mmCIF file of C-alpha atoms in Angstrom:
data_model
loop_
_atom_site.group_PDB
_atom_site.id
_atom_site.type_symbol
_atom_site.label_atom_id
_atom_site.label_comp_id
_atom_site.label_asym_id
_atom_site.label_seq_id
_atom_site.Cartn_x
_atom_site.Cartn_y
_atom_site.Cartn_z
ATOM 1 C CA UNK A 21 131.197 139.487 157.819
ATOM 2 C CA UNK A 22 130.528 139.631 153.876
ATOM 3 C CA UNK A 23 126.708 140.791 152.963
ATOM 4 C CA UNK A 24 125.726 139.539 149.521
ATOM 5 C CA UNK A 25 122.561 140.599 147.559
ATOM 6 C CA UNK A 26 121.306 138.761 144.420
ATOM 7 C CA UNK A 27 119.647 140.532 141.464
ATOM 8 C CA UNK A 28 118.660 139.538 137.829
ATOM 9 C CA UNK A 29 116.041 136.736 139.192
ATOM 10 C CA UNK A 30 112.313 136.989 137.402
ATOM 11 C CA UNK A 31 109.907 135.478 134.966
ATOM 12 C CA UNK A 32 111.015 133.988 131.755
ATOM 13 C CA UNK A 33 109.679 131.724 129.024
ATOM 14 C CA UNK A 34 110.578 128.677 128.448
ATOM 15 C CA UNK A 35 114.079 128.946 126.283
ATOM 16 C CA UNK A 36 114.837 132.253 127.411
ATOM 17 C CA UNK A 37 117.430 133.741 128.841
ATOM 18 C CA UNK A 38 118.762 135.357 132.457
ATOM 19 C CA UNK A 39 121.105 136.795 133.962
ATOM 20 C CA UNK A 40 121.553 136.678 137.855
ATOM 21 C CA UNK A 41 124.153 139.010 139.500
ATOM 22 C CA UNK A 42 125.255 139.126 143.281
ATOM 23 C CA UNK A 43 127.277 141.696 145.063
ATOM 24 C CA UNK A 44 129.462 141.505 148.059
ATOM 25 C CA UNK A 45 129.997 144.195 150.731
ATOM 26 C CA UNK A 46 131.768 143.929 153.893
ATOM 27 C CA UNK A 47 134.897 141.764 154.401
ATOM 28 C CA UNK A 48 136.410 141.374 151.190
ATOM 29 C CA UNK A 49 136.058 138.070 149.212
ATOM 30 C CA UNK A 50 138.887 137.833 146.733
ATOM 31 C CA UNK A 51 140.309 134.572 148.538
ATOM 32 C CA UNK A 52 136.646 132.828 148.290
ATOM 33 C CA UNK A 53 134.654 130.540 146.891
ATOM 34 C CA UNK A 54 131.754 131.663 145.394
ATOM 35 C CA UNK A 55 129.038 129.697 144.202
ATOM 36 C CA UNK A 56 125.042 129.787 143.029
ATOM 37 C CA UNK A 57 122.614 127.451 144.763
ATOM 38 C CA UNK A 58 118.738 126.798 144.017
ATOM 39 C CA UNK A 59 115.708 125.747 145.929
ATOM 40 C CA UNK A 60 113.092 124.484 144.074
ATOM 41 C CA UNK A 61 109.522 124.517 146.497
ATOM 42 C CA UNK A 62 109.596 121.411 148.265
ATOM 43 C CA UNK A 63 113.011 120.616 147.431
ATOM 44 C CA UNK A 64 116.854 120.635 149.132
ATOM 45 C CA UNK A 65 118.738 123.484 148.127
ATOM 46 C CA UNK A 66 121.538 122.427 145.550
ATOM 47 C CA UNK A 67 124.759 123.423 144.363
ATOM 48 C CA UNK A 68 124.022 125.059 140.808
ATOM 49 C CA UNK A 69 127.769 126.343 139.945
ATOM 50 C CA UNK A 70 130.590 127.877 142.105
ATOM 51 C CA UNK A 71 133.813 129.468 140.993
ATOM 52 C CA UNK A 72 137.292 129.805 142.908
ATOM 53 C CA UNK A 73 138.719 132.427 144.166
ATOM 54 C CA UNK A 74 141.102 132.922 141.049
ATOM 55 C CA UNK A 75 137.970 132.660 138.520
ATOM 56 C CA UNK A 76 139.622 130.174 136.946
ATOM 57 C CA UNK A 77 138.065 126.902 137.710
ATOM 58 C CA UNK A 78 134.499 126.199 138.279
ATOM 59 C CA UNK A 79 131.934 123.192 138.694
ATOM 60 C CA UNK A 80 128.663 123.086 137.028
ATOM 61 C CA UNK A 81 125.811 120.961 138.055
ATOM 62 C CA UNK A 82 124.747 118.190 135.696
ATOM 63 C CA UNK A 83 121.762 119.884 135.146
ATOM 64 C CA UNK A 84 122.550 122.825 133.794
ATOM 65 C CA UNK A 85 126.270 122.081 132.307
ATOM 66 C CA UNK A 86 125.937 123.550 128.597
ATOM 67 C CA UNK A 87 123.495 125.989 129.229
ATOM 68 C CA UNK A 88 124.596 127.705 132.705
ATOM 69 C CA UNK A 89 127.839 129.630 133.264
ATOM 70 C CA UNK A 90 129.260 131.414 136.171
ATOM 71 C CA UNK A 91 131.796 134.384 136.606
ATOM 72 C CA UNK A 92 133.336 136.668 138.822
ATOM 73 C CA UNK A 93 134.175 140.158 137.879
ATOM 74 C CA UNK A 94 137.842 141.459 138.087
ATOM 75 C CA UNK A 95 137.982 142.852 141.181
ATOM 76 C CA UNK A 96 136.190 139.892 142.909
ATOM 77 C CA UNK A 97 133.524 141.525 144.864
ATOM 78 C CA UNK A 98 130.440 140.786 142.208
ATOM 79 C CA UNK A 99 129.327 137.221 140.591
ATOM 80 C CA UNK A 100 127.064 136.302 137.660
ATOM 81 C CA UNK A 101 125.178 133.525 136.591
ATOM 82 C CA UNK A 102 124.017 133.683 133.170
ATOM 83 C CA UNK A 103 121.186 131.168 131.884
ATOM 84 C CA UNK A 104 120.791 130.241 128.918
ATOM 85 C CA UNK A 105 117.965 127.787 127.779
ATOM 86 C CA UNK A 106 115.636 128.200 130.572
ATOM 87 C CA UNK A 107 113.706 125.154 131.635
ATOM 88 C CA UNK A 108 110.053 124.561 133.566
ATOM 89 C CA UNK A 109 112.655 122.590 136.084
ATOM 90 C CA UNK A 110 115.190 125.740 136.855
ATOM 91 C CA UNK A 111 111.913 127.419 138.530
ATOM 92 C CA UNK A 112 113.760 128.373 142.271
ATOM 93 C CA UNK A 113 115.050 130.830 144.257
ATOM 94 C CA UNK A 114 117.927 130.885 143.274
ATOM 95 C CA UNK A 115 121.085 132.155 146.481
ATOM 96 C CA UNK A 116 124.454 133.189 145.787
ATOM 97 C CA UNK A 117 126.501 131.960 148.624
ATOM 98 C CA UNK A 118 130.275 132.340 149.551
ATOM 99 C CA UNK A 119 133.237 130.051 151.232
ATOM 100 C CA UNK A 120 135.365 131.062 153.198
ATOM 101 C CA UNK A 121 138.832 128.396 151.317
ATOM 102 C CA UNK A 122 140.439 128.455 148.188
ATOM 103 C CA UNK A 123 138.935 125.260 147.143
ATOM 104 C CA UNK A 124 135.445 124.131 145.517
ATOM 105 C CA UNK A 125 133.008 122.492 147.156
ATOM 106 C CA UNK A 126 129.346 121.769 146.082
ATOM 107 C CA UNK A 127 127.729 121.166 149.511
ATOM 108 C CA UNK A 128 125.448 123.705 151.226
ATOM 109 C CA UNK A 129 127.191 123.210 154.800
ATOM 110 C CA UNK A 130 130.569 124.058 153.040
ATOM 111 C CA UNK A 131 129.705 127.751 152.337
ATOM 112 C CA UNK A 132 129.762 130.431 155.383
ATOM 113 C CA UNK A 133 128.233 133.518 154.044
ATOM 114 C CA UNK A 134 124.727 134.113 151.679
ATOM 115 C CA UNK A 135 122.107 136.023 150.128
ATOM 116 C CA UNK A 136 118.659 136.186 150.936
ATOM 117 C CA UNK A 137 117.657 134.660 147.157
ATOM 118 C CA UNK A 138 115.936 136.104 143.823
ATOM 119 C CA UNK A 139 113.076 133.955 142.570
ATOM 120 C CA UNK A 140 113.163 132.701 138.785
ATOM 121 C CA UNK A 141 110.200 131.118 137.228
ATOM 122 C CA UNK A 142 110.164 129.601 134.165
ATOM 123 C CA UNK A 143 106.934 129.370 131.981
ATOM 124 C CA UNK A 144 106.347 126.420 129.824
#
């Protein structure tokens, strides 16, 4: 079982800046996929970025390509998410969520393992 808790989430203005954060305990997660995902009230949770196992290829939503970017640390048990450019639209709790393969994939039933969300809102 991997546990993963998400930090960093708040309220910003519009333009600003966050960073979110999520650490893993239990099984170890160096083989995973990682990824962010948002839910927006009233909306489907989406894919916002994920990251391989190796840190070395990622996927960005549309959305937020240019202005999002997503990391792992070196040792593989803690992922970021820093936003840049906040927009009224990125208000959502926002889950860090692992897979349990090598491979990216941006769909919510792909990924085994997640947080319980940090909220972001974004003021106009």
């Amino acid at each position: 079982q991997v546990q993963l808790v998400e930090s960093g989430g708040g309220l910003v203005q519009a333009g600003g800046s966050l960073m979110l954060s999520c650490a893993a305990s239990g099984s170890t997660i160096t083989n995973y996929v990682t990824g962010w995902f948002r839910q927006p009230p009233g909306n489907e949770r989406e894919c916002v970025a994920a990251v391989n196992w190796r840190g070395d290829s990622t996927a960005l939503a549309d959305s937020v390509k240019g202005r999002f970017t997503i990391s792992r640390d070196g040792g593989k048990s803690t992922m970021y998410m820093q936003m840049n450019s906040l927009k009224p639209v990125d208000t959502a709790v926002y889950y860090c969520a692992v897979r349990k393969a090598i491979f990216i994939q941006r769909s919510r039933s792909d990924y085994d393992y997640w947080g319980q969300g940090t909220p972001v809102t974004v003021s106009s």
